[in-house]
Structure formats: C-alpha cells, structure tokens
Amino acid sequence: MKFSAARLMTAFLLAFAAGIAPASSDGLVGVVVSSPIFANGTVQDMRSGINIYLQRDDARGLDFMDPKVVGYGIPPGGRLEVEMVSGFQRDPGIALAQPSILLVAGTPQQALPGRTVGYSVSEGHNRNTFVITPSAPNGLDAAAMTAAAPGAKTDPIPQRGIKIVHVGMKMAFVSRGSVGTVEVRIIDGNGKVVDRGRGELKFLPEPRPQIFPTNIPHAKRNHNWQRLAPGQILGQAEGTLPIAFLLFERNQGFGNRGILGAGVLSRRELEVMNYSVPPALKRYTGGLIVKDANGDGLLEPGQDQIIGGFAVRAPRGASGQEVRTPLLKGALQLSRPTGAYNQRAAAQLGGAIMLLEFVAGDKKGIYRASFALLSDPADMTGPDGSTYTYSIAVE
C-alpha cells in the first residue's frame, strides 16, 4: 500500500501523540508527562517526577501553551488541589510542601514559586493530595501571575497564569504498577469545585533515552511559541532564540549522563548527501537526529549513530521550512554538557543540551516541529520513545 506525504505526516504525529499522551484525560487536564528535568521520572518503582499539562475548552492541548492564552488562577478564598489518585506510593518522610510541587507558567517551564507568587502548600484530606492556598484573600489572578525567571522579563509575550503543575522537585512519591492517575481541582471560596480534570500516565518498565524541552540556556527565556516572519530563522532573527532540548542517555538510576555530540540532519541535507533513509525511519519526514559516534565533529548518517528523527507540520502549501544544526565558527554546534550553559543546572540535573535552528516556511501560520528519540537507539526498527513538539508562529 502506498501512502501520501500527508498521510505519513498524520501517522507520525499520531504516533507522537501516543508517545506522550496519557491513557485518558479530561476536563482541565490535557496530558500527564515526564518532568522535563529527570531522566527516569516516570519509570516503574522509581521516584516520580511528572508534569500535569492543563488546558481550556477554547485552547486545548498544545494551543494552551501559546503565551497569548492566559492560564488559570485561584478564586478569592479558594484553593487548588492536586491528588495523586492511584499508582503513586507516598514517602511519608517527605512533606507535601513547596519543594515537592511547583506551579508553572508554560513550557519549557517557567516557575511560579510560592514565595514570589504568594501561596502555600499543605497536605489535603488524604496523604496523597496537595493543597495550594493563596496567601492573599483575593486569591491568585491569572493575568497577574508571571514567572520571576531572569529571561522571562525579555519574553516578547510573557506567559501568564498556571499552565502546568510540576510534581517532584523533592520527590514525595514512587511510581508503582503500570499506570498513575492524577486529578486537579480548582475550588472557590464557597468550597465549590469550579474546574476539574483527571489524567493517566503509563509508567515505563525500564529507563530509556529522553528528549525534553528546556529553557536552561538564555536565562530561562521561553524558547517555545516564538514569533517570526516567513523565511526568517529562529536563533538568527532579531529577538529570537534557537529551540533547545535537554538530552539524557538511558540511565539506570537518577543518573545525569547526557547525550553528547548530537544534532540533526534535515531531509534536504540528507538528499544533498545522497543518503537513502531506511524504510523503518520514513516517518521522520523532516530529518534525522544523529549522534557523532566517532568524535570528528561531523554528522554522517552512514557512519554515525541515528538516535531519532523529527517531522514538521506546516500550514497548507508552505515550503522552505527546515530544522538544522547551527554553525558556530564554521563548525556544527552539537549537543554539549549542560554545564556549558549553566553550571548550577549541570550540578542539579546533568544531561546535555542541544540547540537547533528553525527556518520558517513561506506561509503564515502555526508550524509544529515534533522530535522523537528511538526507544532503543541500537534498533532502528523499534518504536519511538521520548517525544516533544515545539510550536512556532509565523506571522
């Protein structure tokens, strides 16, 4: 059976959705995924590090992360509850307090800590429930909640309001079984639930390579949902940044080993090289993620290790869009240890950081660049593992 390019792209994006989506979700919970700072935050029988992505009826899924969309607040006299319903075993030695949960303004995550935003964290009606209570009687106004990260001050459009709940800076839970279920509730001053959502996350049976969004470079500015004109390049156009990833190897513990020497080759670059993409990787319609295996500073798909790939969903009729590895003084800028960008983050998280340029197509609209690592980089015929999608607005 022959498939059109459009059908291949649809199948690939659906595969991505399967890779990141919960078993089910509803209401204000859009998806539950791994925390983007821990290699093994969703592995069975290991400490839990998760992100609960929220959404609205009028801005669901990835669209809710657009900084033009305001997130959630907490009503006057009300509270936010996050319940680890099932699949999460509580460690009684770790309190449900600020270090074990964090409100976030967007992705890559810009923190909304209680000390700056004005809220406290306590244990709820059971030992698996966080309660976030505003410090002021007038609650937390979503439009007034912005991140205190240094780079956030230079975001062209600042993220506002609660968009993600990050559980597990200080890890109070262990992932047990095959599925974890969470519920988020917003409760008003009269004790009425005004918004509610539930989501599930399938735990990994074993560690695997991870690709996460990150804002560690550039003082935690928002690298997602950037704006540029047709034909411009993220990372080169004034006021823009390259898209950034935090990469982890297959760590057997909470290790900090990063994937070093990784970059991408676009489909155009592969064609120039006369490289024929293996049939098992045809779903990567945008290009391949390649690790420089021999350390020569080059990416050669026939000699180096292919560890994943990507696709770009573009407005109908668009052309010219491309993701590529930046050049630094004439050499490929491949992934480097996190410490090359931030020593504190390196000490806390480890890993490696990969920066990529995005060349905008010739049509205005939303472009989505979706990246995936193979579950097992030694097996090119295997399925996708960790995934992430960046959104870019061309206008």
Coordinates of C-alpha atoms in Angstrom, one line a residue:
M1 CA 0.0 0.0 0.0
K2 CA 1.3 3.5 -0.9
F3 CA 1.0 6.4 1.5
S4 CA 1.0 10.1 0.6
A5 CA 3.3 12.5 2.4
A6 CA 0.2 14.0 4.2
R7 CA -0.8 10.5 5.4
L8 CA 2.7 9.7 6.5
M9 CA 2.8 13.0 8.5
T10 CA -0.5 12.3 10.1
A11 CA 0.5 8.8 11.1
F12 CA 3.8 10.2 12.6
L13 CA 2.1 12.9 14.6
L14 CA -0.4 10.4 15.9
A15 CA 2.5 8.2 16.9
F16 CA 3.9 11.2 18.8
A17 CA 0.6 11.7 20.5
A18 CA 0.6 8.1 21.6
G19 CA 4.1 8.6 22.9
I20 CA 3.2 11.5 25.2
A21 CA -0.5 11.1 25.9
P22 CA -2.0 9.6 29.0
A23 CA -4.2 6.5 28.8
S24 CA -7.0 9.0 29.2
S25 CA -7.6 12.7 30.2
D26 CA -10.5 15.0 30.6
G27 CA -11.5 18.5 31.7
L28 CA -8.8 20.9 32.6
V29 CA -6.1 18.2 32.4
G30 CA -4.7 17.9 28.9
V31 CA -1.9 15.4 29.3
V32 CA 0.4 13.9 32.0
V33 CA 4.0 13.5 31.0
S34 CA 7.5 13.1 32.5
S35 CA 9.1 16.0 34.2
P36 CA 11.5 17.6 31.7
I37 CA 14.4 17.6 34.2
F38 CA 14.7 14.0 35.3
A39 CA 15.9 11.1 33.2
N40 CA 13.7 8.5 34.9
G41 CA 10.8 10.4 36.5
T42 CA 8.2 8.0 35.1
V43 CA 10.0 4.7 35.4
Q44 CA 8.3 1.9 37.4
D45 CA 9.5 1.7 41.0
M46 CA 11.4 4.9 40.9
R47 CA 10.8 8.3 42.3
S48 CA 8.0 10.2 40.4
G49 CA 8.8 13.4 38.5
I50 CA 5.8 14.4 36.4
N51 CA 4.3 17.4 34.7
I52 CA 0.5 17.8 34.5
Y53 CA -0.4 19.9 31.5
L54 CA -3.6 21.9 31.8
Q55 CA -5.9 23.2 29.1
R56 CA -9.1 25.1 28.4
D57 CA -12.1 24.2 26.3
D58 CA -11.2 27.1 23.9
A59 CA -7.4 26.3 23.9
R60 CA -6.8 22.6 24.2
G61 CA -3.6 20.6 24.0
L62 CA -0.6 22.5 22.6
D63 CA -2.6 25.6 21.9
F64 CA -3.0 26.3 25.6
M65 CA 0.8 26.9 25.8
D66 CA 0.6 29.9 23.5
P67 CA 1.6 32.9 25.6
K68 CA -1.3 34.8 24.1
V69 CA -3.5 32.4 26.1
V70 CA -3.9 33.2 29.8
G71 CA -3.7 30.2 32.2
Y72 CA -5.6 29.5 35.4
G73 CA -5.7 31.4 38.6
I74 CA -7.2 30.6 42.0
P75 CA -10.5 32.3 43.1
P76 CA -10.7 34.5 46.2
G77 CA -10.8 32.4 49.3
G78 CA -10.3 29.3 47.2
R79 CA -7.6 26.7 46.6
L80 CA -6.0 24.3 44.0
E81 CA -5.9 20.6 44.8
V82 CA -3.7 18.1 43.1
E83 CA -4.4 14.5 44.1
M84 CA -2.2 11.6 43.2
V85 CA -5.1 9.3 42.9
S86 CA -3.5 5.9 42.2
G87 CA -0.3 4.4 41.1
F88 CA 1.8 6.7 43.3
Q89 CA 3.2 5.4 46.6
R90 CA 3.7 8.2 49.2
D91 CA 7.0 8.5 51.0
P92 CA 5.9 9.7 54.5
G93 CA 9.3 11.1 55.2
I94 CA 8.8 13.9 52.6
A95 CA 6.2 16.5 53.3
L96 CA 3.7 17.7 50.7
A97 CA 5.2 21.2 50.7
Q98 CA 6.7 23.8 48.3
P99 CA 9.8 21.7 47.3
S100 CA 7.6 18.8 46.2
I101 CA 5.3 20.7 43.9
L102 CA 5.6 23.7 41.7
L103 CA 3.2 25.8 39.6
V104 CA 4.5 26.6 36.2
A105 CA 3.6 29.3 33.6
G106 CA 4.5 27.5 30.4
T107 CA 6.7 25.0 28.6
P108 CA 9.7 24.9 28.7
Q109 CA 8.7 25.5 32.3
Q110 CA 9.0 28.9 33.9
A111 CA 8.4 28.5 37.6
L112 CA 5.7 30.3 39.7
P113 CA 7.1 29.6 43.2
G114 CA 5.0 30.3 46.2
R115 CA 7.5 32.7 47.7
T116 CA 7.2 35.1 44.8
V117 CA 3.6 34.4 43.6
G118 CA 2.1 34.1 47.0
Y119 CA 0.8 30.7 48.0
S120 CA 1.5 27.9 50.5
V121 CA 1.4 24.2 50.0
S122 CA -0.1 21.7 52.5
E123 CA -1.5 18.1 52.8
G124 CA -5.1 17.7 51.9
H125 CA -7.9 15.4 53.0
N126 CA -5.7 12.4 52.3
R127 CA -1.9 11.8 52.3
N128 CA -1.7 11.9 48.5
T129 CA -3.3 15.3 48.0
F130 CA -1.5 18.6 47.6
V131 CA -3.4 21.8 48.6
I132 CA -2.2 25.1 47.1
T133 CA -3.7 28.0 49.1
P134 CA -3.2 31.7 48.1
S135 CA -1.6 33.9 50.7
A136 CA -3.9 36.8 50.0
P137 CA -7.7 36.7 50.5
N138 CA -8.3 37.8 46.9
G139 CA -6.7 34.7 45.5
L140 CA -4.4 34.5 42.6
D141 CA -5.2 36.5 39.5
A142 CA -4.2 34.5 36.4
A143 CA -3.3 37.6 34.3
A144 CA -1.1 39.0 37.0
M145 CA 0.9 35.7 37.5
T146 CA 4.2 35.8 35.6
A147 CA 7.5 34.0 36.1
A148 CA 10.3 35.5 38.0
A149 CA 13.0 33.9 35.9
P150 CA 15.5 36.4 34.6
G151 CA 14.9 35.6 30.9
A152 CA 11.1 35.8 31.4
K153 CA 11.4 39.6 31.6
T154 CA 12.6 39.7 28.0
D155 CA 9.9 37.3 26.5
P156 CA 8.1 39.2 23.7
I157 CA 4.8 37.9 25.1
P158 CA 5.1 36.8 28.8
Q159 CA 3.4 33.6 29.9
R160 CA 0.6 34.4 32.5
G161 CA -1.3 32.1 34.8
I162 CA -1.0 28.4 35.8
K163 CA -0.5 26.2 32.8
I164 CA 1.4 23.2 34.2
V165 CA 1.7 21.6 37.6
H166 CA 5.1 20.1 38.2
V167 CA 5.2 17.3 40.8
G168 CA 8.5 16.1 42.1
M169 CA 11.2 18.6 42.6
K170 CA 11.6 17.0 46.0
M171 CA 10.1 13.6 45.2
A172 CA 7.5 12.5 47.7
F173 CA 6.1 9.6 45.6
V174 CA 7.3 6.4 43.9
S175 CA 5.7 5.2 40.7
R176 CA 4.1 1.8 41.3
G177 CA 2.4 -0.6 38.9
S178 CA 1.8 0.3 35.2
V179 CA -0.4 3.4 35.4
G180 CA -0.6 6.5 37.5
T181 CA -3.7 8.6 37.8
V182 CA -3.9 12.3 38.9
E183 CA -6.7 14.7 39.4
V184 CA -6.6 18.5 39.6
R185 CA -9.4 20.6 41.1
I186 CA -9.9 24.4 41.4
I187 CA -12.2 25.2 44.3
D188 CA -13.8 28.6 45.0
G189 CA -14.3 30.4 48.3
N190 CA -17.6 28.6 48.9
G191 CA -16.0 25.2 48.6
K192 CA -17.4 24.5 45.2
V193 CA -15.3 22.8 42.5
V194 CA -15.3 25.2 39.6
D195 CA -12.8 23.3 37.4
R196 CA -11.7 19.7 37.4
G197 CA -9.7 17.3 35.3
R198 CA -8.2 13.9 35.5
G199 CA -5.4 12.2 33.6
E200 CA -3.4 9.0 33.5
L201 CA 0.3 8.3 32.7
K202 CA 1.7 4.9 31.7
F203 CA 4.9 4.2 33.6
L204 CA 7.9 3.0 31.7
P205 CA 9.0 -0.6 32.5
E206 CA 12.7 0.4 32.2
P207 CA 14.7 3.6 31.5
R208 CA 15.0 4.9 28.0
P209 CA 16.7 7.9 26.3
Q210 CA 14.9 11.2 26.9
I211 CA 14.4 14.4 24.9
F212 CA 12.9 17.2 26.9
P213 CA 12.3 20.9 26.2
T214 CA 14.5 23.2 28.3
N215 CA 15.0 26.9 28.9
I216 CA 18.3 26.5 30.7
P217 CA 20.1 28.5 28.1
H218 CA 19.4 32.2 27.7
A219 CA 18.5 32.8 31.3
K220 CA 15.2 30.8 31.2
R221 CA 13.6 32.7 28.4
N222 CA 10.7 31.0 26.7
H223 CA 12.0 29.0 23.7
N224 CA 8.5 27.8 22.7
W225 CA 5.9 29.6 20.7
Q226 CA 8.3 32.2 19.3
R227 CA 7.2 34.6 16.6
L228 CA 9.0 35.4 13.4
A229 CA 8.3 36.3 9.7
P230 CA 8.2 33.9 6.7
G231 CA 11.7 32.8 5.8
Q232 CA 13.3 34.0 9.0
I233 CA 15.4 31.7 11.2
L234 CA 14.9 31.1 14.9
G235 CA 18.2 31.9 16.6
Q236 CA 19.3 34.3 13.9
A237 CA 16.3 36.7 13.5
E238 CA 16.4 39.6 16.0
G239 CA 14.8 38.8 19.3
T240 CA 14.6 35.0 18.6
L241 CA 16.3 32.0 20.2
P242 CA 17.2 28.6 18.8
I243 CA 14.9 25.8 20.1
A244 CA 16.5 24.0 23.0
F245 CA 16.5 20.4 24.3
L246 CA 17.8 18.6 27.4
L247 CA 19.0 15.1 26.4
F248 CA 19.6 12.1 28.7
E249 CA 21.0 8.7 27.9
R250 CA 19.4 5.5 29.2
N251 CA 20.2 6.0 32.9
Q252 CA 19.7 3.1 35.2
G253 CA 19.3 5.4 38.3
F254 CA 18.7 9.1 38.6
G255 CA 21.9 9.5 36.6
N256 CA 23.0 12.6 34.9
R257 CA 24.5 11.2 31.7
G258 CA 23.7 13.3 28.7
I259 CA 23.7 12.5 25.0
L260 CA 26.7 14.4 23.8
G261 CA 27.6 15.2 20.2
A262 CA 24.0 15.1 18.9
G263 CA 22.5 17.2 16.2
V264 CA 20.1 17.0 13.3
L265 CA 20.3 16.5 9.5
S266 CA 17.3 17.8 7.6
R267 CA 15.7 15.9 4.8
R268 CA 17.2 18.5 2.4
E269 CA 20.7 17.9 3.8
L270 CA 20.3 14.1 3.6
E271 CA 19.3 14.5 0.0
V272 CA 22.4 16.5 -0.7
M273 CA 24.4 13.7 0.9
N274 CA 22.6 11.2 -1.4
Y275 CA 21.7 9.3 1.8
S276 CA 18.7 7.0 1.5
V277 CA 16.7 7.0 4.7
P278 CA 16.0 3.4 5.8
P279 CA 12.3 2.3 5.4
A280 CA 11.9 2.0 9.1
L281 CA 12.7 5.7 9.6
K282 CA 10.5 7.1 6.8
R283 CA 8.1 8.5 9.4
Y284 CA 10.8 11.1 10.1
T285 CA 9.7 13.3 7.2
G286 CA 11.7 16.3 8.5
G287 CA 15.0 14.6 9.1
L288 CA 17.1 12.6 11.5
I289 CA 18.6 13.1 14.9
V290 CA 22.2 11.8 14.7
K291 CA 24.9 11.3 17.3
D292 CA 28.6 11.9 16.3
A293 CA 29.9 8.5 17.1
N294 CA 33.5 8.9 16.0
G295 CA 34.1 12.3 17.5
D296 CA 35.1 14.1 14.3
G297 CA 32.6 16.9 14.7
L298 CA 30.6 15.9 11.7
L299 CA 27.2 14.2 11.2
E300 CA 27.4 11.3 8.8
P301 CA 24.3 9.1 8.9
G302 CA 26.1 6.2 7.2
Q303 CA 28.8 6.2 9.9
D304 CA 27.4 7.9 13.0
Q305 CA 24.5 6.7 15.1
I306 CA 20.9 7.6 14.2
I307 CA 19.1 8.1 17.5
G308 CA 15.8 9.5 16.4
G309 CA 14.1 11.9 14.0
F310 CA 11.6 14.7 13.5
A311 CA 8.7 16.0 11.4
V312 CA 7.4 19.5 10.8
R313 CA 3.7 20.1 10.4
A314 CA 3.2 23.3 8.4
P315 CA 0.3 25.4 7.1
R316 CA -1.1 24.0 3.8
G317 CA 1.0 24.8 0.8
A318 CA 4.0 26.0 2.9
S319 CA 7.5 25.3 1.7
G320 CA 11.0 26.1 2.8
Q321 CA 10.6 25.1 6.4
E322 CA 13.6 23.3 7.9
V323 CA 15.2 22.3 11.2
R324 CA 19.0 22.2 11.2
T325 CA 22.0 22.2 13.4
P326 CA 23.6 25.6 14.0
L327 CA 27.1 26.5 12.9
L328 CA 29.5 28.0 15.4
K329 CA 32.6 29.5 13.9
G330 CA 32.1 27.2 10.9
A331 CA 31.7 24.0 12.9
L332 CA 28.5 22.2 13.8
Q333 CA 27.2 23.2 17.2
L334 CA 26.4 19.7 18.5
S335 CA 24.9 18.9 21.9
R336 CA 27.2 19.8 24.8
P337 CA 27.2 19.1 28.6
T338 CA 24.6 21.2 30.4
G339 CA 27.5 22.9 32.3
A340 CA 28.5 24.7 29.1
Y341 CA 25.3 26.7 29.5
N342 CA 24.6 26.8 33.2
Q343 CA 26.9 25.3 36.0
R344 CA 24.2 25.3 38.6
A345 CA 21.8 23.4 36.3
A346 CA 24.5 20.9 35.5
A347 CA 25.1 20.2 39.2
Q348 CA 21.4 19.6 39.8
L349 CA 20.3 17.9 36.6
G350 CA 23.3 16.8 34.5
G351 CA 22.4 15.9 30.9
A352 CA 23.3 17.6 27.7
I353 CA 21.8 20.5 25.8
M354 CA 21.1 20.6 22.0
L355 CA 20.3 23.8 20.3
L356 CA 18.6 23.8 16.8
E357 CA 17.7 26.5 14.3
F358 CA 14.2 26.5 12.7
V359 CA 13.8 28.1 9.2
A360 CA 10.3 29.4 8.8
G361 CA 8.4 28.4 5.7
D362 CA 6.9 30.9 3.2
K363 CA 3.3 30.8 4.6
K364 CA 2.0 32.4 7.7
G365 CA 0.5 30.2 10.4
I366 CA 1.5 27.7 13.1
Y367 CA 4.3 25.3 12.5
R368 CA 4.9 22.4 14.8
A369 CA 8.2 20.7 14.9
S370 CA 7.9 17.3 16.6
F371 CA 11.0 15.4 17.7
A372 CA 11.4 11.7 18.9
L373 CA 14.2 9.5 20.2
L374 CA 14.1 5.8 19.4
S375 CA 13.2 3.7 22.4
D376 CA 16.4 1.7 21.7
P377 CA 19.0 3.6 19.6
A378 CA 20.6 0.3 18.8
D379 CA 17.4 -0.8 17.0
M380 CA 16.3 1.5 14.1
T381 CA 13.3 -0.8 13.5
G382 CA 11.9 -0.1 17.0
P383 CA 9.2 2.4 18.1
D384 CA 9.6 6.0 19.2
G385 CA 10.2 6.6 22.8
S386 CA 10.5 10.1 24.3
T387 CA 9.0 12.9 22.2
Y388 CA 8.4 16.7 22.3
T389 CA 6.8 19.2 20.0
Y390 CA 7.7 22.9 19.6
S391 CA 5.2 25.4 18.2
I392 CA 6.4 28.3 16.1
A393 CA 4.1 31.2 15.0
V394 CA 5.0 32.6 11.6
E395 CA 3.2 35.9 11.1

